């Protein structure tokens, strides 16, 4: 059916066209093949003709040259000329006669001369060898004077001897008497018979040929004269003459001096191919020619072969094409027969169909009407053929049907629609109409076939059912859970939108295909078999299942957790007529629960204290971190108010923070303090979150607290050590600076005064010398002392003696004995306080404090009449404060800070390097103490105070 | 002003250095009077004619101040700051003469309007040369307002 042709004739045309094209191709190819072959052959023949012509021309030229050379043997030969004169003068001279006969007699035998004749200047023959031939031709006699005049050996061209009618050529040699002033004596004539050599040579053809021949011609006036005997005509030499205007003749063209190949008509009136040549230094022209017929004879054979081959090919092609055409027609007719059969079967079906099948033309005239139509519409076939289709159309559907048909004819792809028809008795039927466009064989639309089915009953039932279904579906879709209804066979017939939402789609399948719905039991993890679904069990076993937890794979590949419930639907007789399945998506709930559980673990195990309290401060949750941090167990904590945990100073702060948080301010973290069960105060970093109930009302506070006490302490320590480091650095800088400056000063002094010393020694100024030396000594001493004390300073804190327990009294006694000299010198009264304490540290260093301070006090006594120093210890704010008080010159409050600096001296005239107090300060600081001075002003004494917390002996205290 | 000796106020705590300066001025032929004080406080007392210097006869106004930086009681830089802040005293050229070659000292001195900064050479010949040049420059060549 697939490749059926429209008709066998059309296929025939196609095949015929194919055959013609093939035939044309074959003929063209054959023609070109033959032409090509012919061209080659013709070229070959032309080459042959040219070669023969060139060969013969060369021979002729050679021949002519030889003849003239024969003449030259006699020409200007003095002995020959002498013999001739002797004979002419004395014709009876026998000796001369004999000698000449001997000479000339050789020639006719050796060469192709048939006669040699000696003639005198008057044209009289004097000697002839051999003798007894016809007399000399007048042609020769006439030429004698000319030859003598020219004095040249001359070849006399073909001529006919009028006496014997033979054709000859002649070499004419003038004989000149050199002794007699070149007097012409006569002419020697060597007569040539062309029949002996020349004609046979010209006639010869190197290959066998039926028509090939050579022509030798010359021009005489307006005529071409043939000089040789021809192959196909006798007695032509010197007789056949053709006028020069017969230009189609190759001989004429040759006589006119043309060279090359030409095609023309020869003396017989036959078409020939000819090669033309002129013979140099001669009046001759040569033609080699062959009949065109002979040239093309082999080609005719070829032509026949080609024609036969083409004919065979054409026959073969024709046969093939014919075979194909025959097969196609056979198939066509077979298929048409089948189609006819089918059509007949169809016709039966059509006729007996319960559907109304009608055919109408475009004017609406009914042309066919089957039994179905009769039954459906009540018109008999005869009645129907007489009416227009519009009779059957309900008035309101006329336009619709017309429009449908118009669009169908226009080519739109529409075939079926639902419409209405009127029966003969006036009932209106709903019909389902399928219309087909009918075409004639040429493809023009000629009418419409219409199949109409009465769907009135179905429509009514549908309407009714649709009402119920809509109601049901609305109810089902309104349910928040997914609902499925299975019919008695177990096929899913209804699903709610919620059900489709859960499964992301719906497959309306039977129980056996329930495997398309994939689910696993949550408790066992097992895949649910088709008949194991709750719905299937309800249907097949009457089981009622409530909320089985199932993990499903939806149709889009996602996984969900659902609760699957099912109940069987029982009919009035108690048998099962279906089942209802209900699905509830609990994925979100499960996930939230899981998150919550995970979260709870995190909270429980956190090292941070995490607590929940209500707005009255009642603790409602207390994690392990809180237990560890604050010491209250969970049970204890739940019984107390949060305020128990708050350090007293922070209650207001925390309340304020919570107030602002509840009010909605974006605050959640702050640093505060908490009190543990055992009373320790902790620094904590507190993050508070407002807790809401589901309605969004605040119900409490969740608080995360981190113990940052250690961190805070570390921070403070770090800050302090940073400060100390800064101070140390500054001091070091100061120290280096002042050391370099103060050390440089004595160097300047020493070197400068050494210069002066030299000058003064030169002048022998004893007073100045002594003065110079004193300055130098003083400077050197100062340097030595400076270096000493710098060393001392650098040792403080670096060189440490093991700490010992020592009383203040011991240290003071030691000091007083060391500086006893100075005290005595100034007559200072020293009073030591009653109170004694024990210190723990490097005894030597500690002693240095008192030594320096007492020394200083003595140094700055000024002109005090009753110098006095008080030593002791007193307690200020739970701190031991040591003091060394004097009643000396005192210190202006301006300079109180300055006195403790390195190298600082308030009085330039005072002895010392200014390092004493700096040393004291370093030692005191080593014991984490403070050193300061109090003095009301100049002349009112000074008191140095210091503390030594690092040297306090705790073991004695308790 | 010609013929009248220019007063030089030398503020120097080191007796030996003061002696060096004194000797140099004695040997050079520039007529002058050298007044010597040993600390910053004394220098200020001199210039403001206070305490022991309250008698103008003992404290003639100096034409040049030669000032050491490291001084007892009141530091040289402080002295410099005070006199340069005083419109009456600021016109007196103040030349720093010190052993310190520290960059910070120089910067501090110049930012307190020191007129010159001289470093004491560690060589007697050079010291002499320096003082001679100082004398020529500040006492002979330099022009001062009346």
mmCIF file of N, CA and C in Angstrom, chain A residues 326-375:
data_model
loop_
_atom_site.group_PDB
_atom_site.id
_atom_site.type_symbol
_atom_site.label_atom_id
_atom_site.label_comp_id
_atom_site.label_asym_id
_atom_site.label_seq_id
_atom_site.Cartn_x
_atom_site.Cartn_y
_atom_site.Cartn_z
ATOM 1 N N UNK A 326 6.804 -3.558 -16.210
ATOM 2 C CA UNK A 326 5.885 -4.689 -16.139
ATOM 3 C C UNK A 326 5.620 -5.078 -14.678
ATOM 4 N N UNK A 327 6.719 -5.128 -13.919
ATOM 5 C CA UNK A 327 6.561 -5.518 -12.512
ATOM 6 C C UNK A 327 5.711 -4.513 -11.760
ATOM 7 N N UNK A 328 5.975 -3.240 -12.068
ATOM 8 C CA UNK A 328 5.197 -2.197 -11.367
ATOM 9 C C UNK A 328 3.725 -2.294 -11.724
ATOM 10 N N UNK A 329 3.462 -2.523 -13.005
ATOM 11 C CA UNK A 329 2.040 -2.596 -13.339
ATOM 12 C C UNK A 329 1.383 -3.784 -12.672
ATOM 13 N N UNK A 330 2.119 -4.888 -12.595
ATOM 14 C CA UNK A 330 1.540 -6.073 -11.947
ATOM 15 C C UNK A 330 1.191 -5.729 -10.514
ATOM 16 N N UNK A 331 2.164 -5.044 -9.829
ATOM 17 C CA UNK A 331 1.905 -4.720 -8.421
ATOM 18 C C UNK A 331 0.704 -3.780 -8.305
ATOM 19 N N UNK A 332 0.697 -2.789 -9.220
ATOM 20 C CA UNK A 332 -0.400 -1.822 -9.175
ATOM 21 C C UNK A 332 -1.746 -2.514 -9.288
ATOM 22 N N UNK A 333 -1.853 -3.428 -10.265
ATOM 23 C CA UNK A 333 -3.148 -4.050 -10.487
ATOM 24 C C UNK A 333 -3.495 -4.959 -9.326
ATOM 25 N N UNK A 334 -2.447 -5.596 -8.766
ATOM 26 C CA UNK A 334 -2.728 -6.462 -7.623
ATOM 27 C C UNK A 334 -3.252 -5.609 -6.456
ATOM 28 N N UNK A 335 -2.577 -4.493 -6.246
ATOM 29 C CA UNK A 335 -2.991 -3.640 -5.139
ATOM 30 C C UNK A 335 -4.370 -3.055 -5.386
ATOM 31 N N UNK A 336 -4.651 -2.725 -6.660
ATOM 32 C CA UNK A 336 -5.959 -2.163 -6.940
ATOM 33 C C UNK A 336 -7.036 -3.210 -6.669
ATOM 34 N N UNK A 337 -6.686 -4.424 -7.015
ATOM 35 C CA UNK A 337 -7.644 -5.501 -6.752
ATOM 36 C C UNK A 337 -7.899 -5.612 -5.259
ATOM 37 N N UNK A 338 -6.813 -5.527 -4.483
ATOM 38 C CA UNK A 338 -6.964 -5.601 -3.027
ATOM 39 C C UNK A 338 -7.799 -4.448 -2.510
ATOM 40 N N UNK A 339 -7.462 -3.251 -3.029
ATOM 41 C CA UNK A 339 -8.206 -2.062 -2.609
ATOM 42 C C UNK A 339 -9.686 -2.241 -2.915
ATOM 43 N N UNK A 340 -9.965 -2.769 -4.111
ATOM 44 C CA UNK A 340 -11.363 -2.979 -4.487
ATOM 45 C C UNK A 340 -12.043 -3.903 -3.494
ATOM 46 N N UNK A 341 -11.324 -4.968 -3.144
ATOM 47 C CA UNK A 341 -11.877 -5.912 -2.184
ATOM 48 C C UNK A 341 -12.193 -5.221 -0.875
ATOM 49 N N UNK A 342 -11.148 -4.463 -0.462
ATOM 50 C CA UNK A 342 -11.314 -3.776 0.818
ATOM 51 C C UNK A 342 -12.492 -2.811 0.739
ATOM 52 N N UNK A 343 -12.511 -2.095 -0.365
ATOM 53 C CA UNK A 343 -13.578 -1.115 -0.537
ATOM 54 C C UNK A 343 -14.942 -1.804 -0.461
ATOM 55 N N UNK A 344 -15.019 -2.968 -1.098
ATOM 56 C CA UNK A 344 -16.295 -3.707 -1.050
ATOM 57 C C UNK A 344 -16.639 -4.068 0.387
ATOM 58 N N UNK A 345 -15.590 -4.549 1.110
ATOM 59 C CA UNK A 345 -15.829 -4.901 2.504
ATOM 60 C C UNK A 345 -16.267 -3.672 3.283
ATOM 61 N N UNK A 346 -15.552 -2.586 2.993
ATOM 62 C CA UNK A 346 -15.885 -1.315 3.649
ATOM 63 C C UNK A 346 -17.323 -0.933 3.393
ATOM 64 N N UNK A 347 -17.674 -1.041 2.121
ATOM 65 C CA UNK A 347 -19.012 -0.648 1.732
ATOM 66 C C UNK A 347 -20.051 -1.406 2.539
ATOM 67 N N UNK A 348 -19.791 -2.707 2.736
ATOM 68 C CA UNK A 348 -20.700 -3.518 3.538
ATOM 69 C C UNK A 348 -20.786 -2.970 4.948
ATOM 70 N N UNK A 349 -19.592 -2.698 5.482
ATOM 71 C CA UNK A 349 -19.541 -2.164 6.833
ATOM 72 C C UNK A 349 -20.321 -0.864 6.917
ATOM 73 N N UNK A 350 -20.043 -0.033 5.895
ATOM 74 C CA UNK A 350 -20.714 1.273 5.880
ATOM 75 C C UNK A 350 -22.235 1.079 5.852
ATOM 76 N N UNK A 351 -22.623 0.193 4.957
ATOM 77 C CA UNK A 351 -24.056 0.022 4.784
ATOM 78 C C UNK A 351 -24.720 -0.456 6.071
ATOM 79 N N UNK A 352 -24.052 -1.393 6.731
ATOM 80 C CA UNK A 352 -24.650 -2.009 7.904
ATOM 81 C C UNK A 352 -24.323 -1.282 9.199
ATOM 82 N N UNK A 353 -23.533 -0.225 9.106
ATOM 83 C CA UNK A 353 -23.093 0.462 10.329
ATOM 84 C C UNK A 353 -24.271 1.043 11.103
ATOM 85 N N UNK A 354 -24.179 1.042 12.400
ATOM 86 C CA UNK A 354 -25.197 1.679 13.223
ATOM 87 C C UNK A 354 -25.046 3.191 13.223
ATOM 88 N N UNK A 355 -23.864 3.618 12.876
ATOM 89 C CA UNK A 355 -23.669 5.060 12.738
ATOM 90 C C UNK A 355 -24.308 5.498 11.435
ATOM 91 N N UNK A 356 -24.776 6.733 11.434
ATOM 92 C CA UNK A 356 -25.315 7.282 10.201
ATOM 93 C C UNK A 356 -24.133 7.710 9.352
ATOM 94 N N UNK A 357 -24.069 7.109 8.117
ATOM 95 C CA UNK A 357 -22.988 7.513 7.226
ATOM 96 C C UNK A 357 -23.625 8.062 5.970
ATOM 97 N N UNK A 358 -23.277 9.298 5.652
ATOM 98 C CA UNK A 358 -23.923 9.968 4.519
ATOM 99 C C UNK A 358 -22.851 10.641 3.688
ATOM 100 N N UNK A 359 -23.233 10.835 2.415
ATOM 101 C CA UNK A 359 -22.336 11.615 1.557
ATOM 102 C C UNK A 359 -23.155 12.754 0.992
ATOM 103 N N UNK A 360 -22.533 13.927 0.922
ATOM 104 C CA UNK A 360 -23.249 15.083 0.401
ATOM 105 C C UNK A 360 -22.297 15.843 -0.487
ATOM 106 N N UNK A 361 -22.870 16.585 -1.460
ATOM 107 C CA UNK A 361 -21.983 17.442 -2.253
ATOM 108 C C UNK A 361 -21.909 18.796 -1.562
ATOM 109 N N UNK A 362 -21.182 19.703 -2.209
ATOM 110 C CA UNK A 362 -20.957 20.977 -1.515
ATOM 111 C C UNK A 362 -22.190 21.872 -1.455
ATOM 112 N N UNK A 363 -23.209 21.488 -2.233
ATOM 113 C CA UNK A 363 -24.455 22.246 -2.127
ATOM 114 C C UNK A 363 -25.350 21.657 -1.038
ATOM 115 N N UNK A 364 -24.879 20.586 -0.402
ATOM 116 C CA UNK A 364 -25.656 20.007 0.680
ATOM 117 C C UNK A 364 -26.632 18.929 0.195
ATOM 118 N N UNK A 365 -26.553 18.569 -1.082
ATOM 119 C CA UNK A 365 -27.440 17.508 -1.582
ATOM 120 C C UNK A 365 -26.905 16.177 -1.115
ATOM 121 N N UNK A 366 -27.809 15.379 -0.547
ATOM 122 C CA UNK A 366 -27.386 14.078 -0.045
ATOM 123 C C UNK A 366 -27.294 13.113 -1.207
ATOM 124 N N UNK A 367 -26.122 12.423 -1.307
ATOM 125 C CA UNK A 367 -25.933 11.501 -2.426
ATOM 126 C C UNK A 367 -25.792 10.065 -1.955
ATOM 127 N N UNK A 368 -25.598 9.880 -0.651
ATOM 128 C CA UNK A 368 -25.548 8.502 -0.133
ATOM 129 C C UNK A 368 -26.124 8.515 1.274
ATOM 130 N N UNK A 369 -26.728 7.372 1.682
ATOM 131 C CA UNK A 369 -27.519 7.363 2.919
ATOM 132 C C UNK A 369 -27.583 5.915 3.377
ATOM 133 N N UNK A 370 -26.958 5.590 4.477
ATOM 134 C CA UNK A 370 -26.909 4.163 4.840
ATOM 135 C C UNK A 370 -28.029 3.801 5.813
ATOM 136 N N UNK A 371 -28.032 2.514 6.174
ATOM 137 C CA UNK A 371 -29.114 2.045 7.027
ATOM 138 C C UNK A 371 -29.065 2.719 8.397
ATOM 139 N N UNK A 372 -27.851 2.924 8.902
ATOM 140 C CA UNK A 372 -27.681 3.619 10.195
ATOM 141 C C UNK A 372 -28.382 4.962 10.160
ATOM 142 N N UNK A 373 -28.226 5.693 9.047
ATOM 143 C CA UNK A 373 -28.844 7.006 8.920
ATOM 144 C C UNK A 373 -30.370 6.863 8.914
ATOM 145 N N UNK A 374 -30.839 5.843 8.189
ATOM 146 C CA UNK A 374 -32.290 5.616 8.155
ATOM 147 C C UNK A 374 -32.832 5.419 9.562
ATOM 148 N N UNK A 375 -32.143 4.568 10.324
ATOM 149 C CA UNK A 375 -32.608 4.272 11.673
ATOM 150 C C UNK A 375 -32.518 5.496 12.579
#
